[in-house]
Short mmCIF file of C-alpha atoms in Angstrom, two decimals:
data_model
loop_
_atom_site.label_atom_id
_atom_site.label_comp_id
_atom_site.label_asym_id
_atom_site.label_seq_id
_atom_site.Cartn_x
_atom_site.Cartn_y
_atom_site.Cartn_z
CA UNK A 1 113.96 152.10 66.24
CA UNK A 2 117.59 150.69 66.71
CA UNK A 3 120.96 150.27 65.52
CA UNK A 4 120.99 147.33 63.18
CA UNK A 5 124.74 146.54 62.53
CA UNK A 6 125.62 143.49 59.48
CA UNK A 7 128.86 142.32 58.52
CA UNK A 8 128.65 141.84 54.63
CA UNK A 9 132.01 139.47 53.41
CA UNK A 10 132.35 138.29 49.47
CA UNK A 11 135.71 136.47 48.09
CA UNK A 12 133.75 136.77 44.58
CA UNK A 13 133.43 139.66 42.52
CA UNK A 14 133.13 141.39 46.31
CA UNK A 15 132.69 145.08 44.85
CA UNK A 16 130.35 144.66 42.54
CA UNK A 17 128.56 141.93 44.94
CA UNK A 18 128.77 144.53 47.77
CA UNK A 19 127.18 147.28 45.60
CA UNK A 20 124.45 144.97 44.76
CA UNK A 21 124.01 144.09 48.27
CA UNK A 22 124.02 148.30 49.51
CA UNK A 23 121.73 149.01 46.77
CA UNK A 24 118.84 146.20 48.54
CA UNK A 25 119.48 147.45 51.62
CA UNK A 26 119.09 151.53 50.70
CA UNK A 27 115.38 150.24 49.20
CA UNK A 28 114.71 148.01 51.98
CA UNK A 29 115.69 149.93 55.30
CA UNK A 30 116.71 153.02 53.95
CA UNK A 31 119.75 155.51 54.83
CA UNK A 32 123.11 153.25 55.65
CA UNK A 33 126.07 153.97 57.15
CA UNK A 34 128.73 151.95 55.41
CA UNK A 35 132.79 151.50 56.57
CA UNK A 36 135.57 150.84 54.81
CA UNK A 37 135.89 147.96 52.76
CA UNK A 38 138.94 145.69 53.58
CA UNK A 39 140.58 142.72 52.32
CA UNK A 40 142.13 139.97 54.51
CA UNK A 41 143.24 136.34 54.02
CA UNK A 42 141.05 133.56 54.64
CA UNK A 43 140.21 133.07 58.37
CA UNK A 44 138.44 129.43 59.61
CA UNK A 45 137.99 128.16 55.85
CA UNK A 46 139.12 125.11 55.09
CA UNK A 47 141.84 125.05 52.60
CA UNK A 48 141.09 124.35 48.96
CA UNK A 49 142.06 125.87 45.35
CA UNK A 50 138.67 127.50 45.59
CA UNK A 51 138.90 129.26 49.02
CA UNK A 52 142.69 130.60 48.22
CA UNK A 53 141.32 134.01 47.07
CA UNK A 54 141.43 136.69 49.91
CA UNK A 55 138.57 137.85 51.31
CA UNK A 56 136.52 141.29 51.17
CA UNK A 57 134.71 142.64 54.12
CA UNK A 58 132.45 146.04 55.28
CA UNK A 59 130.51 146.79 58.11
CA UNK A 60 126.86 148.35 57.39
CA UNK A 61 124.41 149.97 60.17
CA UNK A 62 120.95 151.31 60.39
CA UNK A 63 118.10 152.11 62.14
CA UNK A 64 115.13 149.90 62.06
CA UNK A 65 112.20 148.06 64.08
CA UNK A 66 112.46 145.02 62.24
CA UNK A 67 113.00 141.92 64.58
CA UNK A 68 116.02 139.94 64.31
CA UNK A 69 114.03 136.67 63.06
CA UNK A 70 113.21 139.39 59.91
CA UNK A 71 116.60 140.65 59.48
CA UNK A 72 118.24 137.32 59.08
CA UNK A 73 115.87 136.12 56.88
CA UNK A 74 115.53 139.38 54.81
CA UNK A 75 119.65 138.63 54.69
CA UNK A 76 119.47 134.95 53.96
CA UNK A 77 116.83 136.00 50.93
CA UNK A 78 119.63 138.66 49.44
CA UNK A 79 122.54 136.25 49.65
CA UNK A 80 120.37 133.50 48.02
CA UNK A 81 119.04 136.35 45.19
CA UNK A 82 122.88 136.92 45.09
CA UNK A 83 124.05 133.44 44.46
CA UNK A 84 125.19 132.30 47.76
CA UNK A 85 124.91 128.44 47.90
CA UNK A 86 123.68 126.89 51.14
CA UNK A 87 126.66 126.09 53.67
CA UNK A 88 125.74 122.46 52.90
CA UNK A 89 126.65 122.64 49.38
CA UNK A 90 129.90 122.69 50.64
CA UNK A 91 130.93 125.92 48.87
CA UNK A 92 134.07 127.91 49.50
CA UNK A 93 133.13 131.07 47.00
CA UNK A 94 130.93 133.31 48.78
CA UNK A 95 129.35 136.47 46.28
CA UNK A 96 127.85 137.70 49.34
CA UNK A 97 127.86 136.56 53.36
CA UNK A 98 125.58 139.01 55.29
CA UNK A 99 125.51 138.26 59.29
CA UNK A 100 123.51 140.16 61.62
CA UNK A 101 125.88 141.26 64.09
CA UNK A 102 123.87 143.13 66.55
CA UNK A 103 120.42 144.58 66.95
CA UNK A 104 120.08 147.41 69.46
CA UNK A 105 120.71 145.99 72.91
CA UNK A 106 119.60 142.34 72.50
CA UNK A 107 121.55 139.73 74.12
CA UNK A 108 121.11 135.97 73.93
CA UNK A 109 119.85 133.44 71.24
CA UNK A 110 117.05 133.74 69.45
CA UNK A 111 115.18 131.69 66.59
CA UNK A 112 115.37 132.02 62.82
CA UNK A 113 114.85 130.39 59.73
CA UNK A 114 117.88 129.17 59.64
CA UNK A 115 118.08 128.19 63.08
CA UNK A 116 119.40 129.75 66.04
CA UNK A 117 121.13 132.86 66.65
CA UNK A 118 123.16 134.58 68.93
CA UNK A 119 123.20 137.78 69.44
CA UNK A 120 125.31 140.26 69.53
CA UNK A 121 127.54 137.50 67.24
CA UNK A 122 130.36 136.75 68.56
CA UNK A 123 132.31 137.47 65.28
CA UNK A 124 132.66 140.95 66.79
CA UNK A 125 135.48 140.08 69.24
CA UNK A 126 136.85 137.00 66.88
CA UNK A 127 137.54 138.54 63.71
CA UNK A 128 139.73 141.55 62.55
CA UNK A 129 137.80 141.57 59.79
CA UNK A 130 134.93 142.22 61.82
CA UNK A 131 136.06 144.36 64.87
CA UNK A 132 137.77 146.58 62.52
CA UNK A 133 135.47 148.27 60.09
CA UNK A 134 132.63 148.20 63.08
CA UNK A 135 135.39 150.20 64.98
CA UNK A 136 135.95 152.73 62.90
CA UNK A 137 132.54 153.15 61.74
CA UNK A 138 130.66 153.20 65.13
CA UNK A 139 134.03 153.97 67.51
CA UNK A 140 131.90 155.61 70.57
CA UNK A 141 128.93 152.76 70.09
CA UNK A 142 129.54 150.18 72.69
CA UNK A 143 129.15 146.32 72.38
CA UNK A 144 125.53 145.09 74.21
CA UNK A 145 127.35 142.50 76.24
CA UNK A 146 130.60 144.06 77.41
CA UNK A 147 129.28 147.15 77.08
CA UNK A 148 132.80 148.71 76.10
CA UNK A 149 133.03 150.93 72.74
CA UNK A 150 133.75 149.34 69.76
CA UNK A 151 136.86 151.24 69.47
CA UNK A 152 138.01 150.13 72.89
CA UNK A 153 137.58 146.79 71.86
CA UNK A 154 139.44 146.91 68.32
CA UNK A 155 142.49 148.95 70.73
CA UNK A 156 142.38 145.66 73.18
CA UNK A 157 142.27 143.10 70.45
CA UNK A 158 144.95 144.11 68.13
CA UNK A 159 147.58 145.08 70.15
CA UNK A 160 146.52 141.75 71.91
CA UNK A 161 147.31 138.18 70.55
CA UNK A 162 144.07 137.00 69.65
CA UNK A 163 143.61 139.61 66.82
CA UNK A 164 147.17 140.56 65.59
CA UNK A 165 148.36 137.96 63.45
CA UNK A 166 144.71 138.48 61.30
CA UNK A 167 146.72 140.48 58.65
CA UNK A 168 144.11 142.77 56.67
CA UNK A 169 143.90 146.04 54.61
CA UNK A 170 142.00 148.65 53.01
CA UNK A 171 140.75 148.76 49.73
CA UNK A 172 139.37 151.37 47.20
CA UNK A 173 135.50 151.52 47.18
CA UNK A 174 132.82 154.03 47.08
CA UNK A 175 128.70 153.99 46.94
CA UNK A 176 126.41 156.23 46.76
CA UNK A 177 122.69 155.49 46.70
CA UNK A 178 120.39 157.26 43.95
#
């Protein structure tokens, strides 16, 4: 078994989609740990009415043996059941992103369905988004590349440039599994 750590993002209906989305992964993997949801302005979208609306984003861990070629395509398989489009449709409304972040240790790419993947993703020390939640989540876990803590990182990055100017806040939100 190891730490299985997704980044789950919606800018539609992102509560309810993110319930959904908890909910598949409680039946499928079992107990989650879940962090805070927050909300952020678009980051790397390409302007348009549709992608104006801010952005919603958790972090989500668990222990599993899946591989990483099954996580990603047990995640691509929820976000289609959810209504995500495929990237190539061009769409800008996301009811659910899910990306596999990191899976125990592993380091390096690795194959998928959808092609190839990197791992641990490097949205981790992009995004505020990203780095955030995982921080305060998993604080002492540390990062299988760099192999500083999580919260180390999210202490480097904000205070830093890269991360500061990625404005984002908490918002209200609860689950419990049945």
């Amino acid at each position: 078994m190891c730490l299985i750590i997704l980044g789950l993002g919606s800018n539609l209906d992102a509560l309810e989609n993110f319930h959904r989305c908890l909910d598949a992964l409680h039946e499928r993997f079992g107990e989650l740990q879940v962090s805070r949801v927050f909300e952020s302005e678009p980051v790397g979208v390409v302007p348009d009415s549709e992608a104006q609306e801010n952005f919603h984003n958790m972090v989500v861990a668990f222990n599993s043996n899946a591989s990483a070629a099954a996580l990603n395509a047990w995640s691509k398989r929820q976000e289609k059941s959810q209504g995500r489009l495929p990237k190539s449709a061009g769409a800008s409304r996301h009811p659910i992103d899910i990306d596999l972040l990191a899976v125990g240790e592993l380091c390096g790419e690795f194959a998928s369905e959808s092609g190839v993947m990197t791992l641990p993703s490097a949205e981790i020390t992009v995004n505020a988004f990203v780095l955030r939640p995982l921080a305060e989540l998993l604080p002492d876990a540390r990062h299988p590349q760099t192999g500083d803590t999580y919260a180390e990182l999210w202490q480097r990055a904000h205070t830093g440039h890269n991360m500061a100017d990625q404005r984002l806040w908490p918002v209200a939100f609860s689950w419990c599994h049945a």
